[in-house]
Amino acid sequence: MNNITNVGRWIGASMLLSFAIGLYSNFKLQTDLFAGEGLLVNAAQHPYRIGLIALIGLSTSLLTLWAATLVSTHFRHRHPAITRYYFGLVVAALAISLIECSTLVAFRSLSEAYTAAGPQASELFLPARKLLTGLRNSIHFMDVLVGGTSVLVLFAFLFRARLVPRALAAVGIAAAAIQMYSVSRPLFGLPVVYPLLLPLALAYFTLLCWLLVKGFAEDANA
């Protein structure tokens, strides 16, 4: 076992942890906030949950950035362009994620003011609610689009460097392209096709499990 193998395992472990925590945040913590009467009412009732979501967003982005740093550190001499591009995309995703978390915290402040004003003033908050909702949704879809792009570039790098089975990397490239198509639709006023997100989730999870167990190939052209 060489150093490259261990690097692959560290990357797999950190990104798998980020993936698992992100799923919990997106499909449990955030789903509950949008249930029922919506975020304008629920945010004031769950201030700690919103803070937790913001911290999780920061933590998962930093974990992914650490993994991208490992990729750049160990492979930039043989693959300078693609590793730097991948690192730049991860940094951009971190910045967009922080903005998205900030809009969620802003919604908490709006919700607290809405609760304090009482039901008689509810109509006064509708313009601010629509503005923040549109802002949060647009930032969210930009976030997942940039995230999907970074995953596509990661799979492309792994394919080129032969660090994992090329069939797995090729499937990942195709799945990431499908995901990018689906999440970019709301930018043009079209709905997300949620079943099209599943292929990337499966391919990405398979990749991370492979890296955790096998690491990077020892005889790769890296």
PDB file of C-alpha atoms in Angstrom:
ATOM      1  CA  MET A   1       0.000   0.000   0.000  1.00  0.00           C
ATOM      2  CA  ASN A   2       1.471   3.344  -1.009  1.00  0.00           C
ATOM      3  CA  ASN A   3       0.777   6.946  -0.160  1.00  0.00           C
ATOM      4  CA  ILE A   4      -1.551   7.456  -3.139  1.00  0.00           C
ATOM      5  CA  THR A   5      -3.790   4.644  -1.909  1.00  0.00           C
ATOM      6  CA  ASN A   6      -4.110   6.281   1.491  1.00  0.00           C
ATOM      7  CA  VAL A   7      -4.790   9.673  -0.088  1.00  0.00           C
ATOM      8  CA  GLY A   8      -7.717   8.126  -1.931  1.00  0.00           C
ATOM      9  CA  ARG A   9      -9.053   6.646   1.283  1.00  0.00           C
ATOM     10  CA  TRP A  10      -8.820   9.958   3.134  1.00  0.00           C
ATOM     11  CA  ILE A  11     -10.622  11.714   0.300  1.00  0.00           C
ATOM     12  CA  GLY A  12     -13.290   9.022   0.226  1.00  0.00           C
ATOM     13  CA  ALA A  13     -13.795   9.166   3.996  1.00  0.00           C
ATOM     14  CA  SER A  14     -14.074  12.957   4.178  1.00  0.00           C
ATOM     15  CA  MET A  15     -16.405  13.238   1.206  1.00  0.00           C
ATOM     16  CA  LEU A  16     -18.561  10.335   2.405  1.00  0.00           C
ATOM     17  CA  LEU A  17     -18.958  12.052   5.779  1.00  0.00           C
ATOM     18  CA  SER A  18     -19.862  15.305   4.024  1.00  0.00           C
ATOM     19  CA  PHE A  19     -22.339  13.459   1.792  1.00  0.00           C
ATOM     20  CA  ALA A  20     -24.076  11.723   4.709  1.00  0.00           C
ATOM     21  CA  ILE A  21     -24.352  14.863   6.842  1.00  0.00           C
ATOM     22  CA  GLY A  22     -25.589  16.844   3.852  1.00  0.00           C
ATOM     23  CA  LEU A  23     -28.338  14.302   3.178  1.00  0.00           C
ATOM     24  CA  TYR A  24     -29.505  14.563   6.785  1.00  0.00           C
ATOM     25  CA  SER A  25     -29.588  18.349   6.576  1.00  0.00           C
ATOM     26  CA  ASN A  26     -31.352  18.521   3.206  1.00  0.00           C
ATOM     27  CA  PHE A  27     -33.908  15.757   3.643  1.00  0.00           C
ATOM     28  CA  LYS A  28     -34.621  15.937   7.370  1.00  0.00           C
ATOM     29  CA  LEU A  29     -33.730  19.252   8.987  1.00  0.00           C
ATOM     30  CA  GLN A  30     -34.660  21.479   6.057  1.00  0.00           C
ATOM     31  CA  THR A  31     -37.696  19.460   4.991  1.00  0.00           C
ATOM     32  CA  ASP A  32     -39.286  19.940   8.406  1.00  0.00           C
ATOM     33  CA  LEU A  33     -38.773  23.703   8.154  1.00  0.00           C
ATOM     34  CA  PHE A  34     -40.649  23.935   4.865  1.00  0.00           C
ATOM     35  CA  ALA A  35     -43.506  21.669   5.990  1.00  0.00           C
ATOM     36  CA  GLY A  36     -46.918  22.885   7.085  1.00  0.00           C
ATOM     37  CA  GLU A  37     -47.284  26.668   6.977  1.00  0.00           C
ATOM     38  CA  GLY A  38     -43.841  27.159   5.500  1.00  0.00           C
ATOM     39  CA  LEU A  39     -40.598  28.808   6.444  1.00  0.00           C
ATOM     40  CA  LEU A  40     -42.082  32.196   7.330  1.00  0.00           C
ATOM     41  CA  VAL A  41     -43.957  30.600  10.241  1.00  0.00           C
ATOM     42  CA  ASN A  42     -41.625  27.714  11.100  1.00  0.00           C
ATOM     43  CA  ALA A  43     -38.299  29.568  11.154  1.00  0.00           C
ATOM     44  CA  ALA A  44     -39.059  31.502  14.349  1.00  0.00           C
ATOM     45  CA  GLN A  45     -40.086  28.265  16.054  1.00  0.00           C
ATOM     46  CA  HIS A  46     -36.817  26.487  15.218  1.00  0.00           C
ATOM     47  CA  PRO A  47     -33.967  28.999  15.693  1.00  0.00           C
ATOM     48  CA  TYR A  48     -31.471  26.358  16.806  1.00  0.00           C
ATOM     49  CA  ARG A  49     -32.290  24.132  13.858  1.00  0.00           C
ATOM     50  CA  ILE A  50     -31.546  26.955  11.437  1.00  0.00           C
ATOM     51  CA  GLY A  51     -28.241  27.596  13.192  1.00  0.00           C
ATOM     52  CA  LEU A  52     -27.440  23.882  12.954  1.00  0.00           C
ATOM     53  CA  ILE A  53     -28.261  23.840   9.243  1.00  0.00           C
ATOM     54  CA  ALA A  54     -25.945  26.806   8.677  1.00  0.00           C
ATOM     55  CA  LEU A  55     -23.095  25.140  10.586  1.00  0.00           C
ATOM     56  CA  ILE A  56     -23.642  21.869   8.729  1.00  0.00           C
ATOM     57  CA  GLY A  57     -23.521  23.725   5.413  1.00  0.00           C
ATOM     58  CA  LEU A  58     -20.227  25.334   6.394  1.00  0.00           C
ATOM     59  CA  SER A  59     -18.766  22.063   7.722  1.00  0.00           C
ATOM     60  CA  THR A  60     -19.651  19.954   4.685  1.00  0.00           C
ATOM     61  CA  SER A  61     -18.284  22.603   2.325  1.00  0.00           C
ATOM     62  CA  LEU A  62     -15.026  22.773   4.283  1.00  0.00           C
ATOM     63  CA  LEU A  63     -14.716  18.968   4.248  1.00  0.00           C
ATOM     64  CA  THR A  64     -15.116  18.974   0.480  1.00  0.00           C
ATOM     65  CA  LEU A  65     -12.591  21.808   0.215  1.00  0.00           C
ATOM     66  CA  TRP A  66     -10.114  19.761   2.264  1.00  0.00           C
ATOM     67  CA  ALA A  67     -10.585  16.813  -0.096  1.00  0.00           C
ATOM     68  CA  ALA A  68     -10.083  19.122  -3.091  1.00  0.00           C
ATOM     69  CA  THR A  69      -6.905  20.424  -1.456  1.00  0.00           C
ATOM     70  CA  LEU A  70      -5.588  16.857  -1.218  1.00  0.00           C
ATOM     71  CA  VAL A  71      -6.382  16.289  -4.887  1.00  0.00           C
ATOM     72  CA  SER A  72      -4.626  19.512  -5.886  1.00  0.00           C
ATOM     73  CA  THR A  73      -1.606  18.885  -3.652  1.00  0.00           C
ATOM     74  CA  HIS A  74      -0.893  15.369  -4.886  1.00  0.00           C
ATOM     75  CA  PHE A  75      -1.860  15.585  -8.567  1.00  0.00           C
ATOM     76  CA  ARG A  76      -1.408  19.175  -9.732  1.00  0.00           C
ATOM     77  CA  HIS A  77       2.022  18.509 -11.242  1.00  0.00           C
ATOM     78  CA  ARG A  78       0.734  15.807 -13.624  1.00  0.00           C
ATOM     79  CA  HIS A  79      -2.743  17.262 -14.149  1.00  0.00           C
ATOM     80  CA  PRO A  80      -2.460  20.996 -13.408  1.00  0.00           C
ATOM     81  CA  ALA A  81      -5.406  22.354 -15.388  1.00  0.00           C
ATOM     82  CA  ILE A  82      -8.140  19.973 -14.290  1.00  0.00           C
ATOM     83  CA  THR A  83      -7.090  19.829 -10.624  1.00  0.00           C
ATOM     84  CA  ARG A  84      -6.976  23.622 -10.377  1.00  0.00           C
ATOM     85  CA  TYR A  85     -10.337  23.879 -12.100  1.00  0.00           C
ATOM     86  CA  TYR A  86     -11.810  21.365  -9.655  1.00  0.00           C
ATOM     87  CA  PHE A  87     -10.373  23.251  -6.690  1.00  0.00           C
ATOM     88  CA  GLY A  88     -11.791  26.522  -8.015  1.00  0.00           C
ATOM     89  CA  LEU A  89     -15.256  25.000  -8.421  1.00  0.00           C
ATOM     90  CA  VAL A  90     -15.198  23.717  -4.837  1.00  0.00           C
ATOM     91  CA  VAL A  91     -14.216  27.176  -3.575  1.00  0.00           C
ATOM     92  CA  ALA A  92     -17.070  28.694  -5.597  1.00  0.00           C
ATOM     93  CA  ALA A  93     -19.485  26.124  -4.147  1.00  0.00           C
ATOM     94  CA  LEU A  94     -18.335  27.067  -0.643  1.00  0.00           C
ATOM     95  CA  ALA A  95     -19.045  30.744  -1.312  1.00  0.00           C
ATOM     96  CA  ILE A  96     -22.508  30.048  -2.754  1.00  0.00           C
ATOM     97  CA  SER A  97     -23.331  27.713   0.139  1.00  0.00           C
ATOM     98  CA  LEU A  98     -22.479  30.430   2.655  1.00  0.00           C
ATOM     99  CA  ILE A  99     -24.790  32.859   0.854  1.00  0.00           C
ATOM    100  CA  GLU A 100     -27.579  30.267   0.875  1.00  0.00           C
ATOM    101  CA  CYS A 101     -27.152  29.719   4.618  1.00  0.00           C
ATOM    102  CA  SER A 102     -27.235  33.480   5.132  1.00  0.00           C
ATOM    103  CA  THR A 103     -30.620  33.734   3.404  1.00  0.00           C
ATOM    104  CA  LEU A 104     -31.925  31.010   5.714  1.00  0.00           C
ATOM    105  CA  VAL A 105     -30.761  32.956   8.772  1.00  0.00           C
ATOM    106  CA  ALA A 106     -32.368  36.085   7.296  1.00  0.00           C
ATOM    107  CA  PHE A 107     -35.620  34.154   7.007  1.00  0.00           C
ATOM    108  CA  ARG A 108     -35.416  33.419  10.729  1.00  0.00           C
ATOM    109  CA  SER A 109     -35.224  37.142  11.478  1.00  0.00           C
ATOM    110  CA  LEU A 110     -38.188  37.799   9.173  1.00  0.00           C
ATOM    111  CA  SER A 111     -40.146  34.995  10.814  1.00  0.00           C
ATOM    112  CA  GLU A 112     -39.485  36.410  14.282  1.00  0.00           C
ATOM    113  CA  ALA A 113     -40.754  39.825  13.159  1.00  0.00           C
ATOM    114  CA  TYR A 114     -43.781  38.175  11.543  1.00  0.00           C
ATOM    115  CA  THR A 115     -44.611  36.309  14.748  1.00  0.00           C
ATOM    116  CA  ALA A 116     -44.215  39.440  16.865  1.00  0.00           C
ATOM    117  CA  ALA A 117     -46.455  41.503  14.553  1.00  0.00           C
ATOM    118  CA  GLY A 118     -49.368  39.088  14.813  1.00  0.00           C
ATOM    119  CA  PRO A 119     -51.800  37.817  12.164  1.00  0.00           C
ATOM    120  CA  GLN A 120     -53.270  41.269  11.455  1.00  0.00           C
ATOM    121  CA  ALA A 121     -49.994  42.354   9.840  1.00  0.00           C
ATOM    122  CA  SER A 122     -49.395  39.159   7.842  1.00  0.00           C
ATOM    123  CA  GLU A 123     -50.050  40.775   4.454  1.00  0.00           C
ATOM    124  CA  LEU A 124     -47.312  43.326   5.071  1.00  0.00           C
ATOM    125  CA  PHE A 125     -44.735  40.529   5.098  1.00  0.00           C
ATOM    126  CA  LEU A 126     -45.770  38.973   1.771  1.00  0.00           C
ATOM    127  CA  PRO A 127     -43.400  41.051  -0.438  1.00  0.00           C
ATOM    128  CA  ALA A 128     -40.404  40.311   1.800  1.00  0.00           C
ATOM    129  CA  ARG A 129     -41.410  36.646   1.951  1.00  0.00           C
ATOM    130  CA  LYS A 130     -41.583  36.356  -1.842  1.00  0.00           C
ATOM    131  CA  LEU A 131     -38.282  38.172  -2.238  1.00  0.00           C
ATOM    132  CA  LEU A 132     -36.418  35.973   0.240  1.00  0.00           C
ATOM    133  CA  THR A 133     -38.041  32.801  -1.095  1.00  0.00           C
ATOM    134  CA  GLY A 134     -37.028  33.629  -4.663  1.00  0.00           C
ATOM    135  CA  LEU A 135     -33.530  34.598  -3.549  1.00  0.00           C
ATOM    136  CA  ARG A 136     -33.059  31.463  -1.478  1.00  0.00           C
ATOM    137  CA  ASN A 137     -34.360  29.153  -4.233  1.00  0.00           C
ATOM    138  CA  SER A 138     -32.238  30.723  -6.965  1.00  0.00           C
ATOM    139  CA  ILE A 139     -29.111  30.548  -4.812  1.00  0.00           C
ATOM    140  CA  HIS A 140     -29.926  26.957  -3.844  1.00  0.00           C
ATOM    141  CA  PHE A 141     -30.178  25.800  -7.456  1.00  0.00           C
ATOM    142  CA  MET A 142     -26.995  27.650  -8.367  1.00  0.00           C
ATOM    143  CA  ASP A 143     -25.344  25.889  -5.426  1.00  0.00           C
ATOM    144  CA  VAL A 144     -26.372  22.402  -6.535  1.00  0.00           C
ATOM    145  CA  LEU A 145     -25.525  23.231 -10.162  1.00  0.00           C
ATOM    146  CA  VAL A 146     -21.983  24.295  -9.268  1.00  0.00           C
ATOM    147  CA  GLY A 147     -21.742  21.284  -6.959  1.00  0.00           C
ATOM    148  CA  GLY A 148     -22.787  18.977  -9.796  1.00  0.00           C
ATOM    149  CA  THR A 149     -20.239  20.601 -12.080  1.00  0.00           C
ATOM    150  CA  SER A 150     -17.479  20.020  -9.529  1.00  0.00           C
ATOM    151  CA  VAL A 151     -18.464  16.359  -9.227  1.00  0.00           C
ATOM    152  CA  LEU A 152     -18.422  15.991 -13.022  1.00  0.00           C
ATOM    153  CA  VAL A 153     -14.917  17.488 -13.141  1.00  0.00           C
ATOM    154  CA  LEU A 154     -13.835  15.159 -10.316  1.00  0.00           C
ATOM    155  CA  PHE A 155     -15.085  12.114 -12.227  1.00  0.00           C
ATOM    156  CA  ALA A 156     -13.372  13.407 -15.381  1.00  0.00           C
ATOM    157  CA  PHE A 157     -10.087  13.777 -13.495  1.00  0.00           C
ATOM    158  CA  LEU A 158     -10.383  10.277 -12.029  1.00  0.00           C
ATOM    159  CA  PHE A 159     -11.143   8.907 -15.505  1.00  0.00           C
ATOM    160  CA  ARG A 160      -8.145  10.635 -17.046  1.00  0.00           C
ATOM    161  CA  ALA A 161      -5.731   9.713 -14.255  1.00  0.00           C
ATOM    162  CA  ARG A 162      -7.047   6.108 -14.034  1.00  0.00           C
ATOM    163  CA  LEU A 163      -7.276   6.361 -10.247  1.00  0.00           C
ATOM    164  CA  VAL A 164     -10.515   4.347 -10.133  1.00  0.00           C
ATOM    165  CA  PRO A 165     -12.105   1.937 -12.636  1.00  0.00           C
ATOM    166  CA  ARG A 166     -12.768   3.935 -15.784  1.00  0.00           C
ATOM    167  CA  ALA A 167     -16.254   2.450 -16.150  1.00  0.00           C
ATOM    168  CA  LEU A 168     -17.209   3.871 -12.746  1.00  0.00           C
ATOM    169  CA  ALA A 169     -15.779   7.272 -13.662  1.00  0.00           C
ATOM    170  CA  ALA A 170     -17.568   7.261 -17.036  1.00  0.00           C
ATOM    171  CA  VAL A 171     -20.913   6.467 -15.408  1.00  0.00           C
ATOM    172  CA  GLY A 172     -20.260   9.272 -12.928  1.00  0.00           C
ATOM    173  CA  ILE A 173     -19.593  11.767 -15.721  1.00  0.00           C
ATOM    174  CA  ALA A 174     -22.876  10.872 -17.429  1.00  0.00           C
ATOM    175  CA  ALA A 175     -24.816  10.950 -14.153  1.00  0.00           C
ATOM    176  CA  ALA A 176     -23.386  14.355 -13.228  1.00  0.00           C
ATOM    177  CA  ALA A 177     -24.361  15.767 -16.627  1.00  0.00           C
ATOM    178  CA  ILE A 178     -27.926  14.504 -16.109  1.00  0.00           C
ATOM    179  CA  GLN A 179     -28.045  16.074 -12.645  1.00  0.00           C
ATOM    180  CA  MET A 180     -26.810  19.393 -13.996  1.00  0.00           C
ATOM    181  CA  TYR A 181     -29.562  19.383 -16.615  1.00  0.00           C
ATOM    182  CA  SER A 182     -32.224  18.698 -13.985  1.00  0.00           C
ATOM    183  CA  VAL A 183     -31.166  21.327 -11.435  1.00  0.00           C
ATOM    184  CA  SER A 184     -30.564  23.999 -14.082  1.00  0.00           C
ATOM    185  CA  ARG A 185     -34.192  23.848 -15.252  1.00  0.00           C
ATOM    186  CA  PRO A 186     -35.532  26.161 -12.483  1.00  0.00           C
ATOM    187  CA  LEU A 187     -33.193  28.894 -13.727  1.00  0.00           C
ATOM    188  CA  PHE A 188     -35.380  28.946 -16.855  1.00  0.00           C
ATOM    189  CA  GLY A 189     -38.689  28.689 -15.010  1.00  0.00           C
ATOM    190  CA  LEU A 190     -38.994  24.911 -15.389  1.00  0.00           C
ATOM    191  CA  PRO A 191     -39.431  22.340 -12.601  1.00  0.00           C
ATOM    192  CA  VAL A 192     -36.694  20.045 -11.352  1.00  0.00           C
ATOM    193  CA  VAL A 193     -36.954  16.461 -12.616  1.00  0.00           C
ATOM    194  CA  TYR A 194     -36.175  14.801  -9.300  1.00  0.00           C
ATOM    195  CA  PRO A 195     -35.790  11.191 -10.582  1.00  0.00           C
ATOM    196  CA  LEU A 196     -32.861  12.436 -12.681  1.00  0.00           C
ATOM    197  CA  LEU A 197     -30.960  13.217  -9.474  1.00  0.00           C
ATOM    198  CA  LEU A 198     -30.847   9.560  -8.432  1.00  0.00           C
ATOM    199  CA  PRO A 199     -28.168   8.340 -10.911  1.00  0.00           C
ATOM    200  CA  LEU A 200     -25.591  10.810  -9.593  1.00  0.00           C
ATOM    201  CA  ALA A 201     -26.429  10.015  -5.970  1.00  0.00           C
ATOM    202  CA  LEU A 202     -25.842   6.304  -6.648  1.00  0.00           C
ATOM    203  CA  ALA A 203     -22.696   6.848  -8.737  1.00  0.00           C
ATOM    204  CA  TYR A 204     -21.223   9.295  -6.224  1.00  0.00           C
ATOM    205  CA  PHE A 205     -21.993   7.027  -3.268  1.00  0.00           C
ATOM    206  CA  THR A 206     -20.441   4.074  -5.106  1.00  0.00           C
ATOM    207  CA  LEU A 207     -17.313   6.118  -5.830  1.00  0.00           C
ATOM    208  CA  LEU A 208     -16.920   7.194  -2.210  1.00  0.00           C
ATOM    209  CA  CYS A 209     -17.347   3.640  -0.940  1.00  0.00           C
ATOM    210  CA  TRP A 210     -14.783   2.440  -3.503  1.00  0.00           C
ATOM    211  CA  LEU A 211     -12.294   5.082  -2.388  1.00  0.00           C
ATOM    212  CA  LEU A 212     -12.877   4.299   1.280  1.00  0.00           C
ATOM    213  CA  VAL A 213     -12.141   0.606   0.728  1.00  0.00           C
ATOM    214  CA  LYS A 214      -9.685   0.574  -2.189  1.00  0.00           C
ATOM    215  CA  GLY A 215      -8.200   4.059  -2.285  1.00  0.00           C
ATOM    216  CA  PHE A 216      -6.569   5.243  -5.494  1.00  0.00           C
ATOM    217  CA  ALA A 217      -5.022   2.694  -7.841  1.00  0.00           C
ATOM    218  CA  GLU A 218      -1.333   2.185  -7.058  1.00  0.00           C
ATOM    219  CA  ASP A 219      -0.332   1.846 -10.707  1.00  0.00           C
ATOM    220  CA  ALA A 220      -2.335   4.863 -11.882  1.00  0.00           C
ATOM    221  CA  ASN A 221      -0.893   7.456 -14.235  1.00  0.00           C
ATOM    222  CA  ALA A 222      -1.013  10.124 -11.507  1.00  0.00           C
TER     223      ALA A 222
END
